[in-house]
């Protein structure tokens, strides 16, 4: 079948080096952002050196607060309040979730260990009975360790993303005094810090875990990579709670701030007189930054682990070919370098000079990263894979060529771009769908709701076809392994995707700080322009997350069916059909629980904001400060309390169904929830 051009030693060097480069690049971006000082003082003259990013330029307009030290101090004060609120919430959330994760880790150990009665004796391998593999007890122990490792990595990824976002929001506001281009660069560089830290840390930790586990497993690669799957489960489990908890927090604060402040009291958004304004800005960080970071990390970890598991029982694992075995990690490594080059196009090669250039610059990031990554995938597939090999396909070995695997990854990559652009089309105010919805507001809320629902339903069509084509092509060429690497292809530019996604909440916070600090209307117009582009890019990030999650879920479903020795999933079997119905219902149940939680938390927030407006003298006149802390506490307490039941529903349903109704019913539940969940997610993005 031939050997790969890239040596095993070369692969083992390439992966950690690319990860370290990604971490180093993120630190460089952080240093550049930190040059914007949150302290009063006239900035030094550039002396004609022409610094492109303008850190040593004079502020361009006196009326925009060049010498107004109180404005700078106010920005620093607001940023500190937002950072403290976000940090406090995440620490509280992680304490509760940590208890749940430990309990679930114990369950994993007990269930996996009981497969062979907690035997510590070696046993015949699952997929090749002629060989002897490590005991089930070892798999249980190492799976539990990798589960906790994935959960911790997810927590760290979300937390670091939140910290850089809260570090950069006020700096973006201050840079807006120099022009929209300077503010854009600060916000985007801050997002890049999060993107590269998450991508590089996830890759490096997974690579180190594989090498450490290999010290025990030796030549038992199927056992090794089966134990590694816990890494993906831990990452996605933490992502679940991060998204639910952060989502409840941000929506409760958003509703409370807007409903009372904007609608009832007719004051601007982010007005400092609004008691919920700090909670609203905190919510942008804990929901859209920390939550999204954990979410995309979970998808990345799951797709990598799914690909590695299938590869371990294919010719790569059977013949102990290390470089082809690490093909998924090499793709991610090259993705970091590609995203690094792509980022320079936004921050160094092209300078934003006008508001109308912001959104095209962000879209250009997606196009450039996709084109460069296609070339990178082609090179990796040529040097890291033998010309032909076999892939495990439900008990058989399917012959595959390296160019076919290249197409699997590439189709996932380009499907992600299509989903991103379709999402942008349906969410940007530059195109007719959003304009039609806005126009429908002229006749009242009823027509607005009808048009909005119709638009949401319609937006599902093209992404679903893109996902379907990706599944068909990748499965035809390389079975479930093809689907797993297609998902990895969609996430191969995760550093750029996260940078674009994190840019949105940072810009949103920057606008809020400008309003609260009393900065000029012209500066607010600049931050609003950044925010408008950020709202669209946030939707693009959600589109990537949904598309990759669909592919990853199918790959994991295939791994489950293979591991459970289910040859076919027959929908005409009553047990399976019942499972399909229940599974299709689960996303609606989950949505109902989270929406009710948001409603309950928002109700408390609205009551508190109304109370403060009605009882605090001078609040509307701006002579008295509102009680921001109480609103932050309401959102924190509500989200912590309400996030556990939806999370428990998702985590415990497979266990309950599998134990009491068997694997056939469970296969139906998983399939039904996958199909139903993708539609709902695409509709609600």
XYZ file of C-alpha atoms in Angstrom, residues 187-442:
256
model
C -11.093 44.110 18.626
C -9.970 41.609 15.998
C -6.563 41.052 17.569
C -8.284 40.380 20.878
C -10.530 37.805 19.217
C -7.451 36.240 17.622
C -5.912 35.761 21.067
C -8.873 33.610 22.042
C -8.991 31.754 18.717
C -5.335 30.761 18.663
C -5.128 29.930 22.365
C -8.123 27.600 22.101
C -6.994 25.873 18.898
C -3.393 25.477 20.023
C -4.165 24.415 23.603
C -6.746 21.862 22.452
C -4.288 20.352 19.970
C -1.321 20.362 22.350
C -3.174 18.826 25.296
C -4.639 16.073 23.083
C -1.227 15.303 21.594
C 0.435 15.142 25.025
C -2.371 12.914 26.376
C -1.942 10.471 23.475
C 1.808 10.200 24.095
C 1.389 9.751 27.846
C -1.309 7.102 27.430
C 0.898 5.324 24.893
C 3.444 4.657 27.654
C 0.926 2.230 29.174
C -0.918 0.929 26.121
C 2.139 0.320 23.943
C 1.032 -1.453 20.738
C -2.635 -1.640 21.823
C -3.679 1.342 19.709
C -7.365 0.469 19.617
C -7.477 0.544 23.432
C -5.395 3.716 23.542
C -7.635 5.727 21.237
C -10.813 4.307 22.723
C -9.644 5.707 26.058
C -8.824 9.051 24.379
C -12.492 9.498 23.363
C -13.176 10.695 26.908
C -11.302 13.888 25.972
C -13.981 14.833 23.467
C -16.801 13.897 25.837
C -15.333 16.061 28.592
C -14.967 19.024 26.256
C -18.508 18.795 24.912
C -19.972 18.248 28.392
C -18.442 21.438 29.700
C -19.533 23.210 26.524
C -23.116 22.146 27.235
C -23.157 23.781 30.652
C -21.164 26.790 29.453
C -23.609 27.509 26.652
C -26.713 26.901 28.753
C -25.532 28.830 31.813
C -24.028 31.687 29.818
C -27.059 31.815 27.510
C -29.535 32.079 30.381
C -27.403 34.795 31.966
C -27.045 36.970 28.877
C -30.642 36.672 27.668
C -32.118 37.413 31.097
C -29.975 40.532 31.424
C -30.652 41.558 27.821
C -34.427 41.278 28.179
C -34.444 43.104 31.509
C -32.262 45.939 30.230
C -34.115 46.417 26.946
C -37.696 45.893 28.073
C -37.609 48.370 30.942
C -34.890 50.747 29.777
C -35.524 51.079 26.049
C -39.237 50.285 25.843
C -40.716 51.572 29.099
C -38.319 54.381 30.010
C -37.304 55.348 26.463
C -33.606 55.651 27.268
C -30.812 54.522 24.892
C -29.334 51.059 24.953
C -26.368 50.839 27.352
C -27.459 54.026 29.124
C -25.605 54.203 32.494
C -28.920 54.965 34.232
C -30.148 51.436 33.421
C -29.494 49.132 36.423
C -29.128 46.035 34.164
C -26.590 47.555 31.780
C -23.508 46.012 33.457
C -25.207 42.608 33.667
C -26.051 42.892 29.962
C -22.420 43.537 29.053
C -21.225 40.757 31.352
C -23.634 38.397 29.589
C -22.031 39.096 26.209
C -18.766 37.728 27.573
C -19.944 34.696 29.535
C -22.426 33.606 26.861
C -20.993 34.552 23.486
C -17.292 34.344 24.381
C -16.773 31.715 27.100
C -19.773 29.654 25.986
C -18.966 29.718 22.271
C -15.291 28.980 22.962
C -16.173 25.880 24.964
C -18.748 24.900 22.328
C -16.337 24.965 19.386
C -13.618 23.315 21.462
C -16.060 20.487 22.223
C -16.814 19.993 18.511
C -13.096 20.068 17.674
C -12.227 17.543 20.375
C -15.111 15.228 19.436
C -14.261 15.230 15.714
C -10.565 14.574 16.418
C -11.338 11.723 18.803
C -13.926 10.163 16.461
C -11.416 10.166 13.593
C -8.673 8.704 15.790
C -10.912 5.881 17.053
C -11.900 4.782 13.540
C -8.297 5.096 12.312
C -7.037 2.922 15.183
C -9.036 -0.062 13.894
C -8.188 0.670 10.242
C -4.938 -0.128 8.435
C -3.256 2.840 10.158
C -3.772 1.310 13.592
C -3.455 -2.343 12.563
C -0.077 -1.718 10.878
C 1.028 0.844 13.492
C 1.591 3.642 10.955
C 1.989 6.639 13.244
C 2.031 9.500 10.713
C -1.225 8.494 8.944
C -2.691 7.760 12.365
C -2.038 11.351 13.407
C -3.502 12.746 10.155
C -6.387 14.503 12.015
C -3.936 16.290 14.315
C -1.681 17.246 11.403
C -4.675 18.872 9.671
C -5.335 20.929 12.806
C -1.637 21.851 13.016
C -1.561 23.156 9.456
C -4.837 24.969 10.190
C -3.103 27.014 12.898
C -0.415 28.181 10.449
C -3.018 28.968 7.780
C -5.086 30.994 10.264
C -1.962 32.851 11.383
C -1.287 33.977 7.811
C -4.962 34.826 7.315
C -5.068 37.005 10.436
C -2.274 39.180 9.070
C -4.524 40.151 6.148
C -6.934 41.785 8.621
C -4.418 43.367 10.973
C -1.326 44.179 8.879
C -1.704 43.734 5.115
C -4.940 45.721 4.705
C -6.004 48.670 6.838
C -9.659 49.490 7.524
C -10.289 53.135 6.685
C -14.081 53.314 6.430
C -17.105 51.743 8.094
C -18.181 50.017 4.874
C -14.900 48.043 4.809
C -15.471 46.256 8.135
C -17.814 43.466 7.074
C -15.987 42.738 3.770
C -12.749 42.436 5.752
C -14.283 39.821 8.038
C -15.777 37.906 5.094
C -12.386 38.051 3.383
C -10.945 36.241 6.406
C -13.273 33.295 5.780
C -12.443 33.130 2.067
C -8.672 33.451 2.461
C -8.497 30.859 5.250
C -10.616 28.402 3.238
C -8.551 28.764 0.055
C -5.216 28.478 1.890
C -6.472 25.569 3.969
C -7.552 23.695 0.835
C -3.965 23.909 -0.406
C -2.709 22.874 3.049
C -5.023 19.850 3.155
C -3.792 18.777 -0.282
C -0.158 18.936 0.840
C -0.881 17.122 4.123
C -2.858 14.373 2.360
C 0.029 13.882 -0.065
C 2.870 13.708 2.475
C 1.143 12.198 5.532
C -0.927 9.437 3.904
C 0.095 6.390 1.878
C -1.261 6.303 -1.670
C -3.830 3.665 -0.635
C -5.027 2.214 2.660
C -8.096 0.687 4.291
C -10.667 2.287 6.587
C -12.908 0.403 9.024
C -16.478 0.313 7.717
C -18.952 -1.487 10.027
C -16.913 -4.675 10.337
C -15.232 -4.531 6.931
C -12.140 -2.743 5.654
C -12.865 -0.282 2.826
C -10.065 0.523 0.348
C -9.398 4.274 0.133
C -6.978 6.481 -1.837
C -5.263 9.496 -0.308
C -6.924 11.881 -2.817
C -10.316 10.593 -1.683
C -9.533 11.477 1.920
C -8.395 14.910 0.727
C -11.823 15.402 -0.858
C -13.536 14.351 2.393
C -11.723 17.030 4.370
C -12.098 19.630 1.619
C -15.846 19.095 1.231
C -16.298 19.708 4.971
C -14.130 22.823 4.773
C -16.065 24.338 1.858
C -19.421 23.317 3.328
C -18.465 25.384 6.367
C -17.766 28.382 4.136
C -21.126 27.955 2.402
C -22.944 27.716 5.741
C -21.103 30.821 6.926
C -22.062 32.885 3.895
C -25.672 31.679 3.898
C -25.879 32.587 7.586
C -24.445 36.009 6.795
C -26.999 36.484 4.005
C -29.923 35.729 6.299
C -28.665 37.793 9.255
C -26.997 40.851 7.710
C -28.953 44.081 7.288
C -27.256 44.525 3.923
C -29.486 41.926 2.267
C -33.195 41.632 1.514
C -34.205 38.951 4.105
C -33.409 41.153 7.122
C -34.646 44.242 5.295
C -37.998 42.505 4.679
C -38.289 41.652 8.375
C -37.456 45.243 9.313
C -40.022 46.532 6.823
C -42.672 44.244 8.357
C -42.352 46.162 11.647
C -44.276 49.048 10.079
